[in-house]
Amino acid sequence: MASPSQSKGRVLLAYSGGLDTSCILAWLIEQGYEVLAYMADVGQEEDFEAARKKALNCGAKKFILEDLRREFVTELIYPAVQANCIYEGVYLLGTSLARPVIARGMIESATKEGCDFVSHGCTGKGNDQVRFELAFYGLKPDIKVITPWRIPEFYNRFAGRSALLEFAAEKKIPVTQTAAKPWSTDENLFHISYEAGILEDPNTTPPADMWKLTNSPENAPTTPEQISIEFKQGLPVKVVAGDKTYTDAVEIFLALNALARKHGVGRIDIVENRFIGVKSRGCYESPGATILRVAHMDLEGLTLDRNVRALRDQFVTVQLSHILYNGYFFSPEREFVTASIPASQRTVNGTVRVKLYKGNVIVEGRYSDEQLYDARESSMDELGGFEPTDTTGFIQIESIRIKKWGQANVQKGQAGVTPKDVYGTRV
């Protein structure tokens, strides 16, 4: 090991306290680096004092812990809620959302501590290596990144978990990994993810004791629970649950998490397409986020203009979801896309009442002072200022191109197209 005077430089390591990053910390020291361990509190259930002691016992010169929960909620989670972000129609992007916050905290600390390098424990096949490193370079273009799982000297030495465990024993690093729970997790305020190990077989049913955050729907209360969520410009500003009211951004999210966890809301099990092109099976629990998505989308139906909603769905929702998933948060395209969110949410004001019951979020009603919905105009029991005869002209105009298309088919002898002609079989 190099002496301090021969140090290769100072490294700020994204430290989780687990087997991989603890071994990486010791390995970097073995390679002659001076290592500082960085941990962000983004709402994970963690014994931070134990993590601090472990990092220092592994040889870290300093342990840095930052509480980034409020920044995580207000700057990442809430814009994603406003845009109804979702990846491949299922995944609510919990891991992706936390990475920009952690990366920004790391770069700020690395600059403050005079670090020459930053490092992480992401594997060479996953998404997080891309997310972290693109964020690092977007924030500090000249930063140098040490990526152990892409360095042959490291991954050839630690070809499997057994090699890491042997190294941990050699370095007297305490480990908690056991054969009883062979999967990897990542947790924050928004969600927890599970992957690898037995989950790599997509036909393996997740064991019941794997799920950490939520009750199973079968074991959730048999009595439903009603809550109301008030939104202003698409942002949740008040939650009322029984005799309790929450108005602080972080407290709102914590309250929704607790309610959703109790009622078994927010579990998914999917096979997704990673950015690098590999398919991956992942299981996720996103409790409070699931409630917010259902309530927000419902309120938009009442308060958002049809064409604005269509444009937002087609552009902002899809593009921002991919930007977040692929790690391009610190990019010009992300700034461009998110700049349109406030304009789309100007009228999304009102309250949604939902019922939580055995894994389900059921909307029971909504109301708003916005004037886009008119009960008299929509009623089938009265005209309400609507003249039915006006629809005749509307249909005539809309039918012009349809008639032309039909005439062309007649001239080509293709009139009267049947389902069999279209789909190859009669339905």
XYZ file of N, CA and C in Angstrom, residues 40-44 66-79 97 101-102 104 188-190 235-237 246-254:
114
model
N -25.740 9.645 0.752
C -26.854 10.592 0.689
C -28.071 9.984 1.364
N -28.692 10.744 2.233
C -29.965 10.327 2.816
C -31.068 10.778 1.868
N -31.567 9.833 1.068
C -32.681 10.117 0.160
C -33.926 9.355 0.605
N -33.979 9.096 1.919
C -35.176 8.489 2.480
C -35.103 6.995 2.686
N -33.952 6.374 2.429
C -33.826 4.935 2.661
C -33.820 4.643 4.161
N -25.268 13.433 3.820
C -26.087 14.607 3.509
C -27.556 14.218 3.442
N -28.395 15.019 4.072
C -29.841 14.813 4.016
C -30.378 15.535 2.784
N -30.724 14.763 1.764
C -31.192 15.330 0.493
C -32.665 15.016 0.233
N -33.392 14.658 1.278
C -34.785 14.235 1.087
C -35.664 15.342 0.521
N -35.564 16.541 1.061
C -36.419 17.619 0.574
C -36.100 17.964 -0.885
N -34.838 18.047 -1.185
C -34.428 18.303 -2.566
C -34.928 17.200 -3.489
N -34.857 15.956 -3.027
C -35.318 14.814 -3.805
C -36.806 14.931 -4.126
N -37.604 15.280 -3.120
C -39.048 15.378 -3.313
C -39.408 16.553 -4.214
N -38.898 17.751 -3.894
C -39.352 18.960 -4.584
C -38.752 19.132 -5.979
N -37.520 18.670 -6.184
C -36.847 18.915 -7.460
C -36.905 17.747 -8.432
N -37.143 16.550 -7.926
C -37.180 15.381 -8.811
C -38.518 14.670 -8.795
N -39.005 14.307 -7.604
C -40.235 13.529 -7.533
C -41.437 14.330 -8.022
N -41.592 15.553 -7.540
C -42.791 16.307 -7.892
C -42.896 16.658 -9.380
N -41.825 17.090 -10.053
C -41.935 17.283 -11.508
C -42.301 15.991 -12.241
N -34.807 8.567 -10.479
C -35.068 9.895 -9.925
C -34.058 10.292 -8.857
N -29.864 13.715 -7.808
C -29.696 14.359 -6.509
C -28.405 13.887 -5.847
N -28.182 12.568 -5.882
C -26.970 12.012 -5.269
C -25.731 12.503 -6.006
N -25.292 15.222 -7.761
C -25.040 16.637 -7.495
C -24.419 16.821 -6.115
N -34.970 4.163 -1.606
C -35.031 5.594 -1.302
C -36.455 5.943 -0.877
N -36.716 7.216 -0.684
C -38.029 7.663 -0.235
C -39.140 7.281 -1.203
N -38.813 7.197 -2.474
C -39.789 6.957 -3.529
C -40.141 5.475 -3.665
N -49.211 20.059 -8.277
C -48.398 19.640 -7.142
C -49.278 19.338 -5.934
N -49.030 18.237 -5.231
C -49.817 17.952 -4.031
C -49.450 18.923 -2.915
N -50.445 19.595 -2.377
C -50.183 20.593 -1.331
C -50.862 20.244 -0.010
N -51.757 16.899 6.299
C -50.335 17.090 5.995
C -50.199 18.135 4.889
N -49.300 19.097 5.080
C -49.119 20.153 4.079
C -47.661 20.341 3.658
N -46.711 19.874 4.450
C -45.304 19.972 4.083
C -44.975 18.940 3.007
N -44.150 19.301 2.036
C -43.871 18.432 0.892
C -43.335 17.067 1.318
N -42.346 17.057 2.196
C -41.772 15.781 2.624
C -42.771 15.001 3.470
N -43.484 15.691 4.358
C -44.460 15.014 5.213
C -45.604 14.421 4.394
N -46.012 15.120 3.339
C -47.056 14.587 2.456
C -46.609 13.257 1.866
N -45.382 13.233 1.367
C -44.907 12.005 0.719
C -44.734 10.882 1.734
N -44.225 11.207 2.920
C -44.075 10.198 3.959
C -45.436 9.641 4.386
